[in-house]
Amino acid sequence: MPDGTIVGHIHLWVGGIPQAEGFYHDVLGLDVTARRTGATFFATSGYHHYLATNTWQRRNAPKRSGTITGLSSFDLVSKMTHCSHFQECSGLVRSTPGSECV
């Protein structure tokens, strides 16, 4: 994709929903906005979802290795320019519970 491309939301195939929720909700602090069989949807500030994870094609799949085609990374970008609630967590910036700063 060209530099500067912005994608409004993304759906990821994951190997396990509990692991995905553990990262996107527990570590990054995204809100769980919906759950369906084999899927969880995440957002902030009451939006329906910016990120969805599902196991529809990948249940119990191994971690991605460098030799497999597909998405290897993406950036979550916030429109927030400052926030006093950020703290360091396992090398990642995350918001404190109850803040609007993800």
Coordinates of N, CA, C and O in Angstrom, one line a residue:
M1 N 0.8 -1.2 0.0 CA 0.0 0.0 0.0 C 0.9 1.2 0.0 O 1.9 1.2 0.6
P2 N 0.4 2.3 -0.6 CA 1.2 3.5 -0.6 C 1.3 4.1 0.8 O 0.4 3.9 1.7
D3 N 2.4 4.8 1.1 CA 2.6 5.5 2.4 C 1.4 6.4 2.6 O 0.9 7.0 1.7
G4 N 1.0 6.5 3.9 CA -0.1 7.3 4.2 C -1.5 6.7 4.1 O -2.5 7.4 4.4
T5 N -1.6 5.5 3.5 CA -2.8 4.8 3.4 C -3.5 4.6 4.8 O -2.8 4.2 5.7
I6 N -4.8 4.9 4.9 CA -5.5 4.7 6.2 C -6.6 3.7 5.9 O -7.4 3.9 5.0
V7 N -6.7 2.7 6.7 CA -7.7 1.7 6.7 C -8.6 2.0 7.9 O -8.2 2.1 9.0
G8 N -9.9 2.0 7.6 CA -10.9 2.3 8.7 C -11.0 1.3 9.8 O -11.2 1.6 11.0
H9 N -11.0 0.0 9.4 CA -11.0 -1.1 10.3 C -10.4 -2.3 9.7 O -10.3 -2.4 8.5
I10 N -10.1 -3.3 10.6 CA -9.4 -4.5 10.1 C -10.0 -5.7 10.8 O -10.4 -5.6 12.0
H11 N -10.0 -6.8 10.0 CA -10.4 -8.1 10.6 C -9.2 -9.0 10.5 O -8.6 -9.1 9.4
L12 N -8.9 -9.7 11.6 CA -7.7 -10.5 11.6 C -8.1 -12.0 11.9 O -9.0 -12.3 12.8
W13 N -7.6 -12.9 11.1 CA -7.7 -14.3 11.4 C -6.7 -14.6 12.5 O -5.5 -14.3 12.4
V14 N -7.2 -15.2 13.6 CA -6.3 -15.5 14.7 C -6.4 -17.0 15.1 O -7.4 -17.7 14.7
G15 N -5.4 -17.5 15.8 CA -5.5 -18.9 16.2 C -6.4 -19.2 17.4 O -6.9 -20.3 17.6
G16 N -6.6 -18.2 18.2 CA -7.5 -18.4 19.4 C -8.1 -17.1 19.9 O -7.4 -16.1 20.0
I17 N -9.4 -17.1 20.2 CA -10.0 -15.9 20.7 C -9.6 -15.5 22.1 O -9.3 -14.3 22.3
P18 N -9.4 -16.4 23.0 CA -8.9 -16.0 24.3 C -7.6 -15.3 24.3 O -7.3 -14.3 25.0
Q19 N -6.6 -15.7 23.4 CA -5.3 -15.1 23.3 C -5.5 -13.7 22.7 O -4.8 -12.7 23.1
A20 N -6.4 -13.6 21.7 CA -6.6 -12.3 21.0 C -7.2 -11.3 22.0 O -6.8 -10.2 22.1
E21 N -8.2 -11.7 22.8 CA -8.8 -10.8 23.8 C -7.8 -10.5 24.9 O -7.7 -9.3 25.3
G22 N -6.9 -11.4 25.2 CA -5.9 -11.2 26.2 C -5.0 -10.1 25.8 O -4.5 -9.3 26.6
F23 N -4.7 -10.0 24.5 CA -3.8 -8.9 24.0 C -4.5 -7.6 23.7 O -4.2 -6.6 24.3
Y24 N -5.5 -7.7 22.8 CA -6.2 -6.4 22.4 C -7.0 -5.8 23.5 O -7.1 -4.5 23.6
H25 N -7.6 -6.6 24.4 CA -8.4 -6.0 25.5 C -7.5 -5.8 26.7 O -7.4 -4.7 27.3
D26 N -6.9 -6.9 27.2 CA -6.2 -6.8 28.5 C -4.9 -6.0 28.4 O -4.6 -5.3 29.4
V27 N -4.2 -6.1 27.3 CA -2.9 -5.4 27.3 C -3.1 -4.0 26.6 O -2.7 -3.0 27.2
L28 N -3.7 -3.9 25.5 CA -3.9 -2.6 24.8 C -5.0 -1.8 25.3 O -5.1 -0.6 25.1
G29 N -6.0 -2.4 26.0 CA -7.1 -1.7 26.6 C -8.2 -1.4 25.7 O -9.1 -0.5 26.0
L30 N -8.3 -2.0 24.5 CA -9.5 -1.8 23.7 C -10.7 -2.4 24.3 O -10.7 -3.4 25.0
D31 N -11.9 -1.8 24.1 CA -13.2 -2.3 24.6 C -13.6 -3.4 23.8 O -13.6 -3.4 22.5
V32 N -14.2 -4.5 24.4 CA -14.9 -5.5 23.6 C -16.3 -5.0 23.4 O -17.0 -4.7 24.3
T33 N -16.6 -4.9 22.1 CA -17.9 -4.3 21.8 C -18.9 -5.4 21.3 O -20.1 -5.1 21.4
A34 N -18.5 -6.5 20.9 CA -19.4 -7.6 20.6 C -18.6 -8.9 20.5 O -17.4 -8.9 20.3
R35 N -19.3 -10.0 20.7 CA -18.8 -11.3 20.6 C -19.7 -12.2 19.8 O -20.9 -12.1 19.9
R36 N -19.2 -12.9 18.8 CA -20.0 -13.9 18.0 C -19.2 -15.2 18.1 O -18.1 -15.2 18.6
T37 N -19.9 -16.3 17.7 CA -19.2 -17.5 17.7 C -17.9 -17.4 16.9 O -17.9 -17.1 15.7
G38 N -16.8 -17.6 17.6 CA -15.5 -17.5 16.9 C -15.0 -16.2 16.6 O -14.1 -16.0 15.8
A39 N -15.6 -15.1 17.2 CA -15.1 -13.7 16.8 C -15.3 -12.8 18.0 O -16.2 -13.0 18.8
T40 N -14.4 -11.8 18.1 CA -14.5 -10.7 19.1 C -14.3 -9.4 18.3 O -13.4 -9.4 17.5
F41 N -15.0 -8.4 18.7 CA -14.9 -7.1 18.0 C -14.5 -6.0 19.1 O -14.9 -6.0 20.2
F42 N -13.5 -5.2 18.7 CA -12.9 -4.2 19.6 C -13.0 -2.8 19.1 O -13.0 -2.5 17.9
A43 N -13.1 -1.8 20.0 CA -13.2 -0.4 19.6 C -12.9 0.4 20.9 O -12.5 -0.1 21.9
T44 N -13.0 1.7 20.7 CA -12.9 2.7 21.8 C -14.1 3.7 21.7 O -14.7 3.8 20.6
S45 N -14.4 4.4 22.7 CA -15.3 5.5 22.7 C -16.7 5.1 22.2 O -17.4 5.9 21.6
G46 N -17.1 3.9 22.4 CA -18.5 3.5 22.0 C -18.7 3.1 20.5 O -19.8 2.8 20.1
Y47 N -17.6 3.2 19.7 CA -17.7 2.8 18.3 C -18.0 1.3 18.2 O -17.6 0.5 19.0
H48 N -18.6 0.9 17.1 CA -19.0 -0.6 16.9 C -17.7 -1.4 16.8 O -17.7 -2.5 17.5
H49 N -16.8 -1.1 16.0 CA -15.5 -1.8 16.0 C -14.5 -1.2 15.0 O -14.9 -0.8 13.9
Y50 N -13.3 -1.2 15.5 CA -12.1 -0.8 14.6 C -11.3 -2.0 14.2 O -10.7 -2.1 13.2
L51 N -11.4 -3.0 15.1 CA -10.6 -4.2 15.0 C -11.5 -5.4 15.3 O -12.3 -5.4 16.3
A52 N -11.5 -6.5 14.5 CA -12.2 -7.7 14.8 C -11.2 -8.8 14.7 O -10.3 -8.8 13.8
T53 N -11.3 -9.8 15.5 CA -10.5 -11.0 15.4 C -11.5 -12.2 15.3 O -12.5 -12.3 15.9
N54 N -11.1 -13.2 14.5 CA -11.9 -14.4 14.3 C -11.1 -15.6 14.0 O -10.0 -15.5 13.6
T55 N -11.7 -16.8 14.3 CA -11.1 -18.0 14.1 C -11.8 -18.8 13.0 O -11.6 -20.0 12.9
W56 N -12.5 -18.1 12.2 CA -13.4 -18.8 11.2 C -12.5 -19.6 10.2 O -13.0 -20.6 9.7
Q57 N -11.3 -19.2 9.9 CA -10.4 -19.9 9.0 C -9.1 -20.4 9.7 O -8.3 -21.1 9.1
R58 N -8.9 -20.1 11.0 CA -7.6 -20.3 11.6 C -7.7 -20.9 13.0 O -6.7 -20.9 13.7
R59 N -8.7 -21.5 13.4 CA -8.8 -22.0 14.8 C -7.6 -22.9 15.1 O -7.3 -23.8 14.3
N60 N -6.9 -22.7 16.2 CA -5.8 -23.4 16.7 C -4.6 -23.4 15.7 O -3.7 -24.3 15.8
A61 N -4.6 -22.4 14.9 CA -3.4 -22.3 13.9 C -2.2 -21.9 14.7 O -2.3 -21.2 15.7
P62 N -1.0 -22.3 14.2 CA 0.2 -21.9 14.9 C 0.5 -20.5 14.7 O -0.1 -19.8 13.8
K63 N 1.4 -19.9 15.5 CA 1.8 -18.5 15.2 C 2.4 -18.4 13.8 O 3.0 -19.3 13.3
R64 N 2.2 -17.2 13.3 CA 2.7 -16.9 11.9 C 4.2 -16.9 11.9 O 4.9 -16.4 12.8
S65 N 4.8 -17.6 10.9 CA 6.3 -17.5 10.8 C 6.6 -16.6 9.6 O 5.7 -16.2 8.8
G66 N 7.8 -16.3 9.5 CA 8.3 -15.3 8.4 C 8.1 -15.9 7.0 O 8.3 -15.1 6.1
T67 N 7.8 -17.2 6.9 CA 7.8 -17.8 5.5 C 6.3 -17.9 5.0 O 6.1 -18.4 3.9
I68 N 5.3 -17.5 5.8 CA 3.9 -17.5 5.4 C 3.5 -16.2 4.8 O 3.8 -15.2 5.4
T69 N 2.7 -16.3 3.7 CA 2.2 -15.0 3.2 C 1.1 -14.5 4.0 O 0.5 -15.2 4.8
G70 N 0.9 -13.2 3.9 CA -0.2 -12.6 4.7 C 0.3 -11.3 5.4 O 1.4 -10.9 5.3
L71 N -0.6 -10.8 6.2 CA -0.4 -9.6 7.0 C 0.6 -9.9 8.1 O 0.4 -10.8 8.9
S72 N 1.7 -9.2 8.2 CA 2.7 -9.4 9.2 C 2.6 -8.4 10.3 O 3.0 -8.6 11.4
S73 N 2.1 -7.2 10.0 CA 2.0 -6.2 11.1 C 1.0 -5.1 10.6 O 0.7 -5.0 9.4
F74 N 0.6 -4.3 11.6 CA -0.2 -3.1 11.3 C -0.1 -2.1 12.4 O 0.4 -2.5 13.5
D75 N -0.4 -0.9 12.2 CA -0.3 0.2 13.2 C -1.7 0.6 13.7 O -2.6 0.8 12.8
L76 N -1.9 0.7 15.0 CA -3.1 1.3 15.5 C -2.8 2.8 15.7 O -1.9 3.1 16.5
V77 N -3.5 3.7 15.1 CA -3.2 5.1 15.3 C -4.4 5.8 15.9 O -5.6 5.6 15.5
S78 N -4.1 6.6 16.9 CA -5.1 7.4 17.6 C -5.1 8.8 17.2 O -4.1 9.4 16.9
K79 N -6.3 9.5 17.2 CA -6.4 10.9 16.9 C -6.0 11.7 18.2 O -5.9 12.9 18.1
M80 N -5.8 11.1 19.3 CA -5.5 11.8 20.5 C -4.1 12.3 20.4 O -3.2 11.7 19.9
T81 N -3.9 13.6 20.8 CA -2.6 14.2 20.7 C -1.9 14.2 22.1 O -0.7 14.4 22.2
H82 N -2.7 14.1 23.1 CA -2.1 14.0 24.5 C -3.1 13.3 25.4 O -4.2 13.2 25.2
C83 N -2.5 12.7 26.5 CA -3.4 12.0 27.4 C -2.6 11.8 28.7 O -1.5 11.2 28.6
S84 N -3.1 12.2 29.8 CA -2.3 12.1 31.1 C -2.5 10.7 31.6 O -1.8 10.3 32.6
H85 N -3.3 9.8 31.1 CA -3.6 8.5 31.6 C -2.7 7.4 31.1 O -2.8 6.3 31.5
F86 N -1.8 7.7 30.1 CA -1.0 6.7 29.5 C 0.1 6.2 30.5 O 0.6 6.9 31.3
Q87 N 0.3 4.9 30.5 CA 1.4 4.3 31.3 C 2.1 3.3 30.4 O 1.6 2.8 29.5
E88 N 3.3 2.9 30.8 CA 4.0 1.9 30.1 C 3.6 0.5 30.6 O 3.4 0.3 31.8
C89 N 3.4 -0.4 29.7 CA 2.9 -1.8 30.1 C 3.6 -2.8 29.1 O 3.3 -2.8 28.0
S90 N 4.5 -3.5 29.7 CA 5.2 -4.6 28.9 C 5.8 -4.0 27.6 O 5.7 -4.6 26.5
G91 N 6.3 -2.8 27.7 CA 6.9 -2.2 26.5 C 6.0 -1.5 25.6 O 6.4 -1.0 24.5
L92 N 4.7 -1.6 25.9 CA 3.7 -1.0 25.0 C 3.0 0.2 25.8 O 2.9 0.2 27.0
V93 N 2.6 1.2 25.1 CA 1.8 2.3 25.7 C 0.4 1.8 25.8 O -0.2 1.3 24.8
R94 N -0.2 2.0 27.0 CA -1.6 1.6 27.1 C -2.3 2.6 28.0 O -1.7 3.3 28.8
S95 N -3.6 2.6 27.9 CA -4.4 3.6 28.8 C -4.8 2.9 30.1 O -4.8 1.6 30.1
T96 N -5.0 3.6 31.1 CA -5.5 3.1 32.3 C -7.0 2.8 32.2 O -7.7 3.5 31.4
P97 N -7.6 1.8 32.9 CA -9.0 1.5 32.8 C -9.8 2.7 33.0 O -9.6 3.5 33.9
G98 N -10.9 2.9 32.2 CA -11.8 4.0 32.4 C -11.4 5.3 31.7 O -12.2 6.2 31.6
S99 N -10.2 5.3 31.1 CA -9.8 6.5 30.3 C -10.3 6.4 28.9 O -10.7 5.4 28.4
E100 N -10.3 7.5 28.2 CA -10.7 7.5 26.8 C -9.5 7.6 25.9 O -9.6 8.1 24.8
C101 N -8.4 7.1 26.4 CA -7.1 7.4 25.7 C -6.5 6.2 25.1 O -5.3 5.8 25.4
V102 N -7.2 5.5 24.2 CA -6.6 4.4 23.5 C -6.5 4.8 22.0 O -7.4 5.4 21.5

